[in-house]
Coordinates of C-alpha atoms and ligand atoms in Angstrom, one line a residue:
X332 CA 0.0 0.0 0.0
X333 CA 3.0 2.3 0.7
X334 CA 4.4 1.5 -2.8
X335 CA 1.0 2.3 -4.4
X336 CA 1.1 5.8 -2.9
X337 CA 4.0 6.5 -5.3
X338 CA 2.4 7.6 -8.7
X339 CA -1.1 7.1 -7.4
X340 CA -3.8 6.6 -10.0
X341 CA -7.1 8.6 -10.0
X342 CA -9.2 5.5 -9.1
X343 CA -7.2 3.7 -6.5
X344 CA -4.5 2.1 -8.6
X345 CA -1.0 3.2 -9.6
X346 CA 0.7 4.9 -12.5
X347 CA 4.5 4.3 -12.5
X348 CA 5.4 4.1 -16.2
X349 CA 8.9 2.7 -16.7
X350 CA 11.8 5.1 -16.0
X351 CA 9.7 8.1 -15.1
X352 CA 10.2 10.1 -11.9
X353 CA 7.5 7.9 -10.3
X354 CA 9.3 4.7 -11.3
X355 CA 12.5 6.2 -9.9
X356 CA 10.8 7.0 -6.6
X357 CA 9.3 3.5 -6.4
X358 CA 12.7 2.0 -7.0
X359 CA 14.3 4.3 -4.4
X360 CA 11.7 3.2 -1.8
X361 CA 12.4 -0.5 -2.6
X362 CA 16.1 0.0 -2.4
X363 CA 15.7 1.8 1.0
X364 CA 13.6 -1.2 2.3
X365 CA 16.2 -3.7 1.0
X366 CA 19.1 -1.8 2.7
X367 CA 17.1 -1.8 5.9
X368 CA 16.8 -5.6 5.6
X369 CA 20.6 -5.8 5.4
X370 CA 20.9 -6.4 1.6
X371 CA 23.6 -5.1 -0.7
X372 CA 22.4 -3.6 -4.0
X373 CA 23.8 -4.1 -7.4
X374 CA 22.6 -2.7 -10.7
X375 CA 23.1 -3.7 -14.3
X376 CA 23.1 -1.6 -17.5
X377 CA 19.5 -2.3 -18.2
X378 CA 18.5 -0.9 -14.8
X379 CA 17.7 -4.3 -13.3
X380 CA 18.1 -4.2 -9.5
X381 CA 19.5 -7.1 -7.5
X382 CA 19.3 -7.0 -3.7
X383 CA 21.6 -9.6 -2.2
X384 CA 21.4 -11.5 1.2
X385 CA 24.5 -13.5 1.8
X386 CA 24.5 -17.3 2.1
X387 CA 26.9 -19.6 3.8
X388 CA 28.6 -20.4 0.5
X389 CA 29.2 -17.3 -1.5
X390 CA 30.5 -19.4 -4.4
X391 CA 27.0 -20.7 -5.1
X392 CA 24.7 -18.8 -7.5
X393 CA 22.0 -16.9 -5.7
X394 CA 18.4 -18.1 -5.6
X395 CA 16.5 -15.2 -6.9
X396 CA 12.9 -14.0 -6.8
X397 CA 11.2 -10.8 -7.9
X398 CA 9.1 -9.2 -10.7
X399 CA 8.6 -5.6 -11.8
X400 CA 7.7 -2.2 -10.2
X401 CA 6.6 -0.4 -13.3
X402 CA 2.8 -0.3 -14.1
X403 CA 0.3 0.3 -16.8
X404 CA -1.0 3.9 -17.1
X405 CA -4.2 2.8 -15.3
X406 CA -2.4 0.0 -13.4
X407 CA -3.3 -1.8 -10.2
X408 CA -1.4 -2.1 -6.9
X409 CA -0.4 -5.7 -7.3
X410 CA 0.7 -6.5 -10.8
X411 CA 4.5 -7.0 -10.5
X412 CA 4.7 -5.1 -7.2
X413 CA 3.4 -8.2 -5.3
X414 CA 6.2 -10.4 -6.7
X415 CA 8.9 -7.9 -5.7
X416 CA 7.6 -7.3 -2.2
X417 CA 6.8 -11.0 -1.6
X418 CA 10.5 -11.7 -2.3
X419 CA 11.6 -8.9 0.1
X420 CA 9.2 -10.3 2.7
X421 CA 11.0 -13.7 2.3
X422 CA 14.3 -12.0 3.2
X423 CA 12.7 -10.1 6.1
X424 CA 11.2 -13.4 7.4
X425 CA 14.6 -15.2 7.0
X426 CA 16.1 -12.3 9.1
X427 CA 13.4 -12.5 11.8
X428 CA 13.9 -16.3 12.2
X429 CA 17.7 -16.1 11.6
X430 CA 17.4 -18.5 8.7
X431 CA 20.7 -19.2 7.0
X432 CA 20.8 -20.6 3.5
X433 CA 23.7 -22.2 1.6
X434 CA 23.2 -20.2 -1.5
X435 CA 22.7 -16.4 -1.3
X436 CA 19.1 -15.1 -1.7
X437 CA 18.3 -12.1 -3.9
X438 CA 15.4 -10.0 -4.9
X439 CA 15.3 -8.8 -8.5
X440 CA 13.4 -5.9 -10.1
X441 CA 13.2 -6.1 -13.9
X442 CA 13.1 -2.8 -15.9
X443 CA 10.1 -2.0 -18.2
X444 CA 8.1 -5.2 -17.9
X445 CA 4.9 -3.5 -19.0
X446 CA 6.1 -2.1 -22.3
X447 CA 3.6 0.6 -22.0
X448 CA 6.1 3.5 -22.3
X449 CA 8.8 1.6 -24.2
X450 CA 7.8 -1.3 -26.5
X451 CA 8.3 -4.2 -26.5
X452 CA 7.3 -5.5 -23.1
X453 CA 9.6 -7.5 -20.8
X454 CA 12.6 -5.9 -22.5
X455 CA 15.2 -6.0 -19.7
X456 CA 14.5 -9.6 -18.8
X457 CA 14.6 -10.3 -22.5
X458 CA 18.1 -8.7 -22.8
X459 CA 19.1 -10.8 -19.7
X460 CA 18.0 -13.9 -21.5
X461 CA 19.7 -13.0 -24.8
X462 CA 16.3 -12.6 -26.6
X463 CA 16.9 -8.9 -27.4
X464 CA 20.0 -7.1 -28.4
X465 CA 21.1 -4.5 -25.7
X466 CA 21.7 -1.8 -28.3
X467 CA 18.2 -2.4 -29.6
X468 CA 16.7 -2.2 -26.1
X469 CA 18.7 1.0 -25.2
X470 CA 17.5 2.7 -28.4
X471 CA 13.7 2.1 -27.8
X472 CA 11.9 5.5 -27.5
X473 CA 8.7 6.6 -25.9
X474 CA 6.0 8.6 -27.6
X475 CA 8.0 11.8 -27.1
X476 CA 11.1 10.3 -28.7
X477 CA 13.1 10.0 -25.4
X478 CA 15.3 6.9 -25.4
X479 CA 15.3 4.2 -22.8
X480 CA 19.0 4.5 -22.2
X481 CA 18.8 8.3 -21.7
X482 CA 16.0 7.8 -19.1
X483 CA 18.0 5.1 -17.3
X484 CA 20.8 7.5 -16.9
X485 CA 18.6 10.4 -16.0
X486 CA 17.0 8.6 -13.1
X487 CA 20.4 7.2 -12.1
X488 CA 19.6 3.5 -12.6
X489 CA 22.2 2.8 -15.3
X490 CA 24.3 0.2 -13.5
X491 CA 27.9 -0.9 -14.1
X492 CA 27.2 -4.7 -14.5
X493 CA 26.6 -5.8 -18.1
X494 CA 23.0 -7.1 -18.3
X495 CA 23.1 -10.9 -18.3
X496 CA 26.4 -11.2 -16.5
X497 CA 24.7 -11.4 -13.1
X498 CA 24.5 -15.1 -12.3
X499 CA 21.2 -16.6 -11.1
X500 CA 21.0 -20.1 -9.8
X501 CA 17.2 -20.4 -10.0
X502 CA 14.4 -17.8 -10.4
X503 CA 10.9 -17.9 -8.8
X504 CA 8.4 -15.2 -9.6
X505 CA 5.2 -14.7 -7.5
X506 CA 2.4 -12.9 -9.3
X507 CA -1.3 -12.3 -9.2
X508 CA -3.0 -14.6 -11.7
X509 CA -4.5 -11.8 -13.8
X510 CA -7.3 -14.3 -14.7
X511 CA -10.3 -15.9 -13.1
X512 CA -9.3 -19.6 -12.9
X513 CA -8.0 -19.8 -9.3
X514 CA -10.9 -17.8 -8.0
X515 CA -13.5 -19.8 -9.9
X516 CA -11.9 -23.1 -8.6
X517 CA -11.6 -21.7 -5.1
X518 CA -7.9 -22.3 -5.1
X519 CA -5.4 -20.2 -3.2
X520 CA -2.2 -21.1 -5.1
X521 CA -1.5 -21.7 -8.7
X522 CA 1.6 -23.9 -9.3
X523 CA 2.6 -22.4 -12.7
X524 CA 4.0 -25.1 -15.0
X525 CA 4.6 -22.9 -18.1
X526 CA 3.2 -20.2 -20.3
X527 CA 1.1 -20.1 -23.4
X528 CA 2.7 -19.9 -26.8
X529 CA 1.6 -16.8 -28.9
X530 CA 1.3 -16.1 -32.6
X531 CA 0.6 -12.5 -33.7
X532 CA -0.6 -11.7 -37.2
X533 CA -1.2 -8.5 -39.2
X534 CA -4.1 -9.0 -41.6
X535 CA -5.0 -6.7 -44.5
X536 CA -8.2 -7.3 -46.5
X537 CA -8.5 -5.4 -49.8
X538 CA -11.8 -4.9 -51.6
X539 CA -13.0 -1.8 -53.5
X540 CA -14.3 1.6 -52.3
X541 CA -17.6 2.2 -53.8
X542 CA -20.8 4.4 -53.4
X543 CA -23.0 3.2 -50.5
X544 CA -26.2 4.2 -52.3
X545 CA -25.7 3.4 -55.9
X546 CA -23.8 0.1 -55.7
X547 CA -26.2 -2.9 -55.7
X548 CA -25.6 -5.5 -53.0
X549 CA -24.6 -8.3 -55.4
X550 CA -21.0 -7.8 -56.6
X551 CA -19.9 -5.5 -53.8
X552 CA -16.3 -6.1 -52.6
X553 CA -16.8 -5.0 -49.0
X554 CA -13.5 -5.5 -47.1
X555 CA -15.3 -5.0 -43.7
X556 CA -18.0 -7.6 -44.3
X557 CA -15.3 -10.1 -45.1
X558 CA -13.2 -9.0 -42.1
X559 CA -16.2 -9.2 -39.8
X560 CA -16.8 -12.9 -40.9
X561 CA -13.1 -13.6 -40.2
X562 CA -13.4 -12.1 -36.7
X563 CA -16.4 -14.3 -35.9
X564 CA -14.8 -17.3 -37.4
X565 CA -11.7 -16.8 -35.2
X566 CA -13.8 -16.4 -32.1
X567 CA -15.5 -19.8 -32.9
X568 CA -12.1 -21.3 -33.7
X569 CA -10.8 -20.4 -30.2
X570 CA -14.0 -21.8 -28.7
X571 CA -13.3 -25.1 -30.5
X572 CA -9.9 -25.2 -28.7
X573 CA -11.4 -24.2 -25.3
X574 CA -10.4 -23.9 -22.6
X575 CA -6.7 -23.5 -23.5
X576 CA -6.9 -21.8 -26.9
X577 CA -7.7 -18.1 -27.1
X578 CA -7.8 -15.7 -30.0
X579 CA -8.4 -11.9 -30.1
X580 CA -8.8 -9.2 -32.7
X581 CA -7.9 -6.1 -30.7
X582 CA -7.1 -3.5 -33.3
X583 CA -8.9 -2.6 -36.6
X584 CA -8.5 0.2 -39.1
X585 CA -11.1 0.8 -41.8
X586 CA -10.4 2.7 -45.0
X587 CA -11.7 5.1 -46.0
X588 CA -13.8 5.1 -42.8
X589 CA -16.6 7.1 -44.3
X590 CA -20.3 6.6 -43.6
X591 CA -21.4 6.5 -47.2
X592 CA -18.5 4.6 -48.8
X593 CA -18.3 0.8 -48.9
X594 CA -15.0 0.0 -47.0
X595 CA -12.3 -0.9 -49.6
X596 CA -9.6 -1.9 -47.1
X597 CA -9.4 -3.2 -43.6
X598 CA -6.4 -3.8 -41.4
X599 CA -6.6 -5.8 -38.2
X600 CA -4.4 -7.7 -35.7
X601 CA -4.8 -11.2 -34.4
X602 CA -3.4 -12.5 -31.1
X603 CA -3.6 -16.3 -30.8
X604 CA -2.5 -18.3 -27.8
X605 CA -2.3 -21.9 -26.8
X606 CA 0.0 -23.7 -24.3
X607 CA 0.5 -26.6 -26.9
X608 CA 2.6 -25.5 -29.9
X609 CA 1.1 -28.2 -32.2
X610 CA -2.4 -27.1 -31.3
X611 CA -1.4 -23.5 -31.8
X612 CA -0.2 -24.4 -35.3
X613 CA -3.5 -26.1 -36.0
X614 CA -5.3 -22.9 -34.9
X615 CA -3.0 -20.8 -37.1
X616 CA -3.4 -23.1 -40.2
X617 CA -7.2 -23.2 -39.8
X618 CA -7.3 -19.5 -39.4
X619 CA -5.4 -19.1 -42.7
X620 CA -7.5 -21.7 -44.6
X621 CA -10.9 -20.3 -43.5
X622 CA -9.8 -16.7 -44.0
X623 CA -8.8 -17.5 -47.6
X624 CA -12.1 -19.3 -48.2
X625 CA -14.0 -16.3 -46.8
X626 CA -12.2 -13.6 -48.8
X627 CA -12.5 -15.7 -52.0
X628 CA -16.3 -15.8 -51.4
X629 CA -16.3 -12.0 -51.0
X630 CA -14.0 -11.4 -53.9
X631 CA -11.5 -9.4 -51.8
X632 CA -7.8 -9.9 -51.5
X633 CA -6.2 -11.2 -48.3
X634 CA -2.7 -10.7 -46.8
X635 CA -1.8 -12.4 -43.6
X636 CA 1.6 -11.5 -42.2
X637 CA 2.8 -13.4 -39.1
X638 CA 4.9 -10.9 -37.1
X639 CA 5.7 -12.9 -34.0
X640 CA 5.8 -16.6 -32.9
X641 CA 6.7 -17.0 -29.3
X642 CA 6.7 -20.8 -28.5
X643 CA 5.1 -22.0 -25.3
X644 CA 7.3 -22.0 -22.2
X645 CA 7.8 -25.0 -20.0
X646 CA 9.2 -24.2 -16.5
X647 CA 12.0 -26.1 -14.9
X648 CA 10.8 -29.4 -13.2
X649 CA 13.0 -28.9 -10.2
X650 CA 11.7 -25.4 -9.6
X651 CA 8.1 -26.6 -10.1
X652 CA 8.7 -29.4 -7.6
X653 CA 10.1 -26.9 -5.0
X654 CA 6.9 -24.9 -5.3
X655 CA 4.7 -27.9 -5.4
X656 CA 6.3 -29.5 -2.3
X657 CA 6.1 -26.2 -0.4
X658 CA 2.4 -25.9 -1.2
X659 CA 1.6 -29.4 -0.2
X660 CA 3.6 -29.0 3.1
X661 CA 1.7 -25.8 3.9
X662 CA -1.6 -27.5 2.9
X663 CA -3.0 -24.6 0.8
X664 CA -5.7 -25.4 -1.8
X665 CA -3.9 -25.4 -5.2
X666 CA -3.8 -26.5 -8.8
X667 CA -1.4 -26.5 -11.6
X668 CA -1.9 -23.7 -14.1
X669 CA -0.5 -22.3 -17.3
X670 CA 0.2 -18.6 -17.5
X671 CA -2.0 -16.7 -20.0
X672 CA 0.1 -13.6 -19.7
X673 CA 3.7 -12.9 -20.4
X674 CA 6.0 -12.4 -17.5
X675 CA 9.7 -11.7 -16.9
X676 CA 10.0 -15.3 -15.7
X677 CA 8.9 -16.4 -19.2
X678 CA 11.9 -14.7 -20.7
X679 CA 14.6 -15.6 -18.1
X680 CA 13.5 -19.3 -18.1
X681 CA 15.3 -19.7 -21.4
X682 CA 18.6 -19.3 -19.6
X683 CA 17.9 -20.0 -15.9
X684 CA 15.9 -22.7 -14.1
X685 CA 12.6 -20.9 -13.4
X686 CA 9.0 -21.3 -12.2
X687 CA 6.2 -19.1 -10.9
X688 CA 3.6 -19.0 -8.2
X689 CA 0.1 -17.5 -8.8
X690 CA -2.3 -16.1 -6.3
X691 CA -6.0 -15.1 -7.1
X692 CA -7.0 -11.6 -7.8
X693 CA -10.6 -10.3 -7.5
X694 CA -12.6 -11.2 -10.6
X695 CA -9.4 -12.0 -12.5
X696 CA -9.1 -8.3 -13.2
X697 CA -5.7 -6.8 -13.9
X698 CA -4.3 -3.8 -15.9
X699 CA -7.0 -1.9 -14.2
X700 CA -7.0 0.4 -11.2
X701 CA -9.6 -1.7 -9.5
X702 CA -7.2 -4.7 -9.4
X703 CA -7.5 -6.3 -6.0
X704 CA -6.2 -9.3 -4.0
X705 CA -7.0 -10.6 -0.5
X706 CA -4.3 -10.3 2.2
X707 CA -4.7 -14.1 3.1
X708 CA -4.0 -15.1 -0.5
X709 CA -1.0 -12.8 -0.8
X710 CA 0.3 -14.2 2.5
X711 CA -0.2 -17.8 1.3
X712 CA 1.8 -17.0 -1.9
X713 CA 4.5 -15.5 0.2
X714 CA 4.7 -18.5 2.5
X715 CA 5.0 -20.8 -0.5
X716 CA 7.7 -18.6 -2.0
X717 CA 9.6 -18.7 1.3
X718 CA 9.5 -22.4 1.7
X719 CA 10.3 -23.0 -2.0
X720 CA 13.3 -20.7 -1.9
X721 CA 14.6 -22.4 1.3
X722 CA 14.3 -25.7 -0.5
X723 CA 16.3 -24.4 -3.5
X724 CA 18.9 -22.6 -1.5
X725 CA 19.7 -25.3 1.0
Ligands
LIG164 ZN1 3.2 -8.2 -14.2

């Protein structure tokens, strides 16, 4: 709640866009809390923060947990922040009970997870995992043309460690689910086994602009009517792959966008997800075939351009077991779950053994100022994180 007071939203949430003064103030508060908990702080050249608690064996790679402190413009209090503060609470609890671990324990804050100010999202964890080039990440600009690296330097979070050089033995990320599954099933903990694969498409449908009054219905080449059919077909296609498959058309541009002209061209985006890559391929192939049949029927041209294929993520069996054993020992209601959203953990897992812990959020609502979670659920997630980290660090 103290963190949420920094960059407060107008409706109870938070607005701390990456590398703004608000983000800096949130980071400063976090660093102050970590130093009070006896941690030493290091910083890499993507602005990722590592707060270190020594273990008995400093040669061992640290067991790390954390998430992000940046938010959406109308963000909630819990997305990202929970994972960071849960990890800090683990360290505070270890201090309270004088717990010593073999491996050091660390809290990480990843820069620009949301991608709201600087696209793409999860950029700093992506650089860490070698998925993005650092020069590319530094050169990303916001809507005013200000670069990520200039903002990193301005808020004094440009560190001296090269991003990716900081060793991590294992990574656990606690996060609100951002979906309704745990709440609907009355489960307190989600043992996250992986994340969905995603395929993104840019689609252009071209017909012919024509007079809305004098053009008879037969023979029209209406790009919007064809596009509308494709949208409905996609919706059905995802239902056919329920509950795992999802598909969304979230963006559409109509040309000429005039009340009394038949739309000659429509552009729209498709976001398609499935935790199984072969089923995702079937969804993508069916989408293409049915779209072609539809546009042929309407005598319009179709261009489908796949701009991104992010294969599904499977988390590390050993990290999943650490979480699973912790949750069983603590006797919380739980289930296995696949993440529908992207997270820093989904990037870092390409190079570090990783898994995640989900807790419910009210109505599954996130990226919204009303985002809310129950103290008992947050505490349960934190207890699971503590026990899992002890298991991994001993
Ligand atoms: Zn998040």
